[in-house]
């Protein structure tokens, strides 16, 4: 997406999100058609639908990973196209399907959520995400190289690393895409417990097949 010459930076938003007649096309196909809704600050928006329905596309319009073809999206009353991209994307913590774990230490993987954070803050975020113990069990704890060229983490541990990043980021809006997919029951319970804490006070968009989330 292009940054408009009039785009401006905004401070931390309260998290009011409004879609006004938003349409989205991809590859000549209409994916979303005149979607309108209003989500007050701190509310939860659950999104469900069959595969290919456009759930991930909907989430990706907010940080402008994709551009709406028609209509507008307002954040605290401001059209997101009038907000500079850095400032816009800083408002979101994102945990998408198959959150990546990078070839780096566990500490670096979490710190990616906010590179200037102290290690003690990363550890606090890992605790909040219920992944601290799993990291401590690795041969070199937080210094252990994980990811493609390091220690292997389970699907649930990777999801919880993504949640730890989100805690550390402390953004006012969460975009969560199937945060409990492909994990076993114990891991799912740990994720759900941590998600409840993460969602408190933040506007949350969550794609999930779990109606209770
Ligand atoms: N689409 C692409 N590439 C993109 C974005 C979307 O091909 O970068 C298409 C694929 C699909 C439609 O748009 O036909 C909606 O895709 P999306 O990923 O939004 O669907 P979903 O609801 O998230 O499906 P799933 O439940 O499989 O994740
Ligand atoms: Mg999807």
Tab-separated table of C-alpha atoms and ligand atoms in Angstrom:
chain	number	residue	atom	x	y	z
A	1	UNK	CA	0.000	0.000	0.000
A	2	UNK	CA	1.027	3.575	-0.661
A	3	UNK	CA	1.399	6.061	2.109
A	4	UNK	CA	-0.673	9.149	1.406
A	5	UNK	CA	1.281	12.433	1.449
A	6	UNK	CA	-1.169	13.625	4.113
A	7	UNK	CA	-0.689	10.581	6.318
A	8	UNK	CA	0.102	11.439	9.893
A	9	UNK	CA	1.381	9.637	12.945
A	10	UNK	CA	-1.081	8.871	15.725
A	11	UNK	CA	-0.384	8.063	19.368
A	12	UNK	CA	-1.643	4.895	21.024
A	13	UNK	CA	-5.279	4.491	19.970
A	14	UNK	CA	-8.132	3.523	22.283
A	15	UNK	CA	-9.002	0.798	19.778
A	16	UNK	CA	-12.360	1.755	18.222
A	17	UNK	CA	-12.593	0.021	14.841
A	18	UNK	CA	-15.264	0.773	12.240
A	19	UNK	CA	-15.701	-0.880	8.836
A	20	UNK	CA	-17.893	1.135	6.484
A	21	UNK	CA	-18.999	-0.733	3.372
A	22	UNK	CA	-15.640	-2.451	2.997
A	23	UNK	CA	-15.091	-4.617	-0.069
A	24	UNK	CA	-11.992	-6.608	-0.924
A	25	UNK	CA	-11.074	-8.346	-4.134
A	26	UNK	CA	-8.191	-10.657	-4.811
A	27	UNK	CA	-7.172	-12.030	-8.176
A	28	UNK	CA	-10.337	-10.681	-9.769
A	29	UNK	CA	-12.520	-12.462	-7.207
A	30	UNK	CA	-14.714	-10.677	-4.745
A	31	UNK	CA	-13.749	-11.854	-1.229
A	32	UNK	CA	-15.528	-9.348	1.057
A	33	UNK	CA	-18.616	-7.419	-0.030
A	34	UNK	CA	-19.723	-4.197	1.639
A	35	UNK	CA	-18.848	-5.262	5.136
A	36	UNK	CA	-19.906	-2.823	7.864
A	37	UNK	CA	-19.558	-3.140	11.617
A	38	UNK	CA	-18.391	-1.183	14.608
A	39	UNK	CA	-16.159	-2.552	17.384
A	40	UNK	CA	-15.817	-0.351	20.478
A	41	UNK	CA	-12.484	-0.170	22.349
A	42	UNK	CA	-11.781	-3.342	24.310
A	43	UNK	CA	-14.436	-5.398	22.523
A	44	UNK	CA	-13.983	-8.844	20.994
A	45	UNK	CA	-14.915	-9.647	17.434
A	46	UNK	CA	-15.143	-13.368	16.689
A	47	UNK	CA	-14.782	-14.379	13.053
A	48	UNK	CA	-15.764	-17.773	11.729
A	49	UNK	CA	-16.526	-19.178	8.305
A	50	UNK	CA	-15.508	-21.884	5.891
A	51	UNK	CA	-12.013	-22.118	4.503
A	52	UNK	CA	-11.386	-19.453	1.885
A	53	UNK	CA	-14.252	-17.297	3.158
A	54	UNK	CA	-11.921	-14.350	3.716
A	55	UNK	CA	-11.251	-14.440	7.472
A	56	UNK	CA	-7.496	-13.915	7.218
A	57	UNK	CA	-8.082	-11.348	4.460
A	58	UNK	CA	-10.358	-9.374	6.789
A	59	UNK	CA	-7.675	-9.256	9.504
A	60	UNK	CA	-4.986	-8.291	7.012
A	61	UNK	CA	-6.890	-5.179	5.912
A	62	UNK	CA	-6.410	-3.527	9.320
A	63	UNK	CA	-2.587	-3.181	9.253
A	64	UNK	CA	-2.943	-2.672	5.480
A	65	UNK	CA	-1.160	-5.861	4.467
A	66	UNK	CA	-3.955	-5.854	1.892
A	67	UNK	CA	-5.861	-2.834	0.636
A	68	UNK	CA	-9.647	-2.576	0.695
A	69	UNK	CA	-11.056	-1.938	-2.775
A	70	UNK	CA	-14.042	0.065	-1.588
A	71	UNK	CA	-15.357	1.553	1.639
A	72	UNK	CA	-13.241	2.713	4.531
A	73	UNK	CA	-11.819	1.472	7.793
A	74	UNK	CA	-11.633	3.877	10.720
A	75	UNK	CA	-9.398	3.579	13.733
A	76	UNK	CA	-10.513	5.852	16.565
A	77	UNK	CA	-12.468	7.715	13.892
A	78	UNK	CA	-9.496	8.216	11.543
A	79	UNK	CA	-9.379	6.585	8.106
A	80	UNK	CA	-6.436	4.159	8.284
A	81	UNK	CA	-5.173	5.489	4.931
A	82	UNK	CA	-4.580	8.829	6.658
A	83	UNK	CA	-2.304	7.237	9.275
A	84	UNK	CA	1.330	6.633	8.381
A	85	UNK	CA	2.118	2.934	8.077
A	86	UNK	CA	4.631	2.718	10.928
A	87	UNK	CA	2.246	4.380	13.282
A	88	UNK	CA	-0.701	2.260	12.059
A	89	UNK	CA	1.130	-1.057	12.334
A	90	UNK	CA	2.391	-0.157	15.783
A	91	UNK	CA	-1.206	-0.367	17.035
A	92	UNK	CA	-1.467	-4.124	16.393
A	93	UNK	CA	-0.105	-7.281	17.909
A	94	UNK	CA	-0.521	-10.076	15.414
A	95	UNK	CA	-0.495	-13.827	15.883
A	96	UNK	CA	-1.435	-15.381	12.564
A	97	UNK	CA	-1.812	-19.035	11.625
A	98	UNK	CA	1.553	-20.813	11.813
A	99	UNK	CA	3.312	-17.955	13.573
A	100	UNK	CA	6.942	-18.041	12.543
A	101	UNK	CA	9.710	-18.891	14.957
A	102	UNK	CA	12.967	-17.427	13.682
A	103	UNK	CA	16.394	-19.044	13.748
A	104	UNK	CA	17.504	-17.153	16.826
A	105	UNK	CA	17.446	-17.582	20.601
A	106	UNK	CA	14.176	-17.905	22.503
A	107	UNK	CA	14.821	-14.490	24.045
A	108	UNK	CA	15.330	-12.908	20.607
A	109	UNK	CA	12.238	-14.605	19.268
A	110	UNK	CA	10.095	-12.992	21.937
A	111	UNK	CA	11.982	-9.678	21.866
A	112	UNK	CA	11.076	-9.373	18.207
A	113	UNK	CA	7.737	-8.086	19.522
A	114	UNK	CA	9.531	-5.002	20.851
A	115	UNK	CA	13.279	-4.985	20.138
A	116	UNK	CA	14.151	-2.370	22.784
A	117	UNK	CA	12.649	-4.463	25.604
A	118	UNK	CA	14.747	-5.654	28.553
A	119	UNK	CA	15.258	-9.396	28.861
A	120	UNK	CA	13.349	-9.331	32.153
A	121	UNK	CA	10.339	-8.028	30.205
A	122	UNK	CA	10.660	-10.874	27.700
A	123	UNK	CA	10.696	-13.362	30.573
A	124	UNK	CA	7.598	-11.742	32.078
A	125	UNK	CA	5.898	-11.968	28.667
A	126	UNK	CA	6.893	-15.651	28.380
A	127	UNK	CA	5.393	-16.309	31.807
A	128	UNK	CA	2.174	-14.552	30.827
A	129	UNK	CA	2.046	-16.676	27.664
A	130	UNK	CA	2.630	-19.906	29.635
A	131	UNK	CA	5.794	-20.687	27.683
A	132	UNK	CA	8.436	-19.765	30.294
A	133	UNK	CA	8.803	-23.307	31.628
A	134	UNK	CA	9.135	-24.784	28.144
A	135	UNK	CA	11.958	-22.327	27.356
A	136	UNK	CA	13.684	-22.991	30.676
A	137	UNK	CA	13.718	-26.714	29.853
A	138	UNK	CA	15.771	-26.107	26.675
A	139	UNK	CA	19.511	-26.904	27.017
A	140	UNK	CA	20.566	-23.242	27.348
A	141	UNK	CA	17.255	-21.787	28.479
A	142	UNK	CA	16.495	-18.433	26.857
A	143	UNK	CA	19.883	-18.506	25.053
A	144	UNK	CA	18.988	-21.738	23.206
A	145	UNK	CA	18.826	-21.325	19.451
A	146	UNK	CA	15.362	-22.342	18.271
A	147	UNK	CA	13.696	-22.474	14.867
A	148	UNK	CA	14.846	-23.975	11.607
A	149	UNK	CA	18.480	-24.425	12.684
A	150	UNK	CA	17.989	-24.932	16.386
A	151	UNK	CA	15.897	-26.711	18.981
A	152	UNK	CA	12.531	-27.796	17.711
A	153	UNK	CA	9.473	-26.424	19.405
A	154	UNK	CA	6.042	-28.007	19.295
A	155	UNK	CA	3.177	-26.294	17.493
A	156	UNK	CA	1.735	-25.230	20.842
A	157	UNK	CA	5.066	-23.830	22.019
A	158	UNK	CA	5.400	-21.823	18.804
A	159	UNK	CA	1.895	-20.443	19.253
A	160	UNK	CA	2.749	-19.435	22.804
A	161	UNK	CA	5.992	-17.756	21.671
A	162	UNK	CA	3.773	-15.719	19.341
A	163	UNK	CA	1.530	-14.822	22.279
A	164	UNK	CA	4.584	-13.832	24.348
A	165	UNK	CA	5.559	-11.449	21.529
A	166	UNK	CA	2.062	-10.016	21.659
A	167	UNK	CA	2.234	-9.525	25.457
A	168	UNK	CA	5.587	-7.794	25.110
A	169	UNK	CA	4.282	-5.578	22.350
A	170	UNK	CA	1.451	-4.374	24.559
A	171	UNK	CA	-0.537	-3.068	21.584
A	172	UNK	CA	-4.131	-1.817	21.938
A	173	UNK	CA	-5.494	-4.111	19.199
A	174	UNK	CA	-4.957	-7.857	18.760
A	175	UNK	CA	-5.304	-9.763	15.510
A	176	UNK	CA	-5.431	-13.481	16.279
A	177	UNK	CA	-5.842	-16.065	13.537
A	178	UNK	CA	-6.628	-19.550	14.858
A	179	UNK	CA	-4.438	-19.157	17.940
A	180	UNK	CA	-5.348	-22.637	19.191
A	181	UNK	CA	-5.201	-24.594	15.937
A	182	UNK	CA	-2.967	-27.657	15.653
A	183	UNK	CA	-2.162	-28.016	19.344
A	184	UNK	CA	-2.977	-30.724	21.863
A	185	UNK	CA	-5.516	-30.309	24.653
A	186	UNK	CA	-2.987	-29.387	27.371
A	187	UNK	CA	-1.359	-26.790	25.150
A	188	UNK	CA	-4.745	-25.463	24.128
A	189	UNK	CA	-5.754	-24.978	27.757
A	190	UNK	CA	-2.497	-23.094	28.430
A	191	UNK	CA	-3.091	-20.894	25.391
A	192	UNK	CA	-6.716	-20.154	26.249
A	193	UNK	CA	-5.787	-19.244	29.815
A	194	UNK	CA	-3.109	-16.875	28.598
A	195	UNK	CA	-5.323	-15.425	25.854
A	196	UNK	CA	-7.935	-14.387	28.391
A	197	UNK	CA	-5.303	-12.240	30.087
A	198	UNK	CA	-3.944	-10.893	26.814
A	199	UNK	CA	-7.375	-9.845	25.510
A	200	UNK	CA	-8.307	-7.878	28.622
A	201	UNK	CA	-8.636	-4.192	27.759
A	202	UNK	CA	-7.668	-4.650	24.100
A	203	UNK	CA	-9.880	-4.687	21.025
A	204	UNK	CA	-9.497	-8.244	19.745
A	205	UNK	CA	-10.249	-9.778	16.369
A	206	UNK	CA	-10.093	-13.519	16.697
A	207	UNK	CA	-10.568	-16.143	14.010
A	208	UNK	CA	-11.447	-19.312	15.851
A	209	UNK	CA	-13.624	-22.357	15.664
A	210	UNK	CA	-13.990	-22.228	19.430
A	211	UNK	CA	-17.250	-20.383	20.127
A	212	UNK	CA	-16.231	-19.680	23.750
A	213	UNK	CA	-13.341	-17.470	22.633
B	1	LIG	N1	-6.416	-15.016	-1.312
B	1	LIG	C1	-5.251	-15.339	-1.958
B	1	LIG	N2	-4.094	-14.703	-1.584
B	1	LIG	C2	-4.065	-13.754	-0.624
B	1	LIG	C3	-5.259	-13.431	0.013
B	1	LIG	C4	-6.411	-14.089	-0.338
B	1	LIG	O1	-5.247	-16.160	-2.861
B	1	LIG	O2	-3.003	-13.189	-0.349
B	1	LIG	C5	-7.672	-15.686	-1.669
B	1	LIG	C6	-7.742	-17.148	-1.257
B	1	LIG	C7	-9.186	-17.335	-0.943
B	1	LIG	C8	-9.682	-15.967	-0.536
B	1	LIG	O3	-8.732	-15.037	-1.029
B	1	LIG	O4	-9.905	-17.689	-2.110
B	1	LIG	C9	-9.854	-15.789	0.951
B	1	LIG	O5	-8.661	-16.202	1.580
B	1	LIG	P1	-8.446	-16.114	3.153
B	1	LIG	O6	-7.063	-16.583	3.410
B	1	LIG	O7	-8.817	-14.765	3.632
B	1	LIG	O8	-9.533	-17.171	3.692
B	1	LIG	P2	-9.724	-17.749	5.152
B	1	LIG	O9	-11.154	-17.558	5.504
B	1	LIG	O10	-8.719	-17.176	6.073
B	1	LIG	O11	-9.454	-19.321	4.933
B	1	LIG	P3	-8.799	-20.403	5.964
B	1	LIG	O12	-9.897	-20.811	6.907
B	1	LIG	O13	-8.412	-21.534	5.073
B	1	LIG	O14	-7.635	-19.774	6.644
B	2	LIG	MG1	-7.154	-17.953	7.133
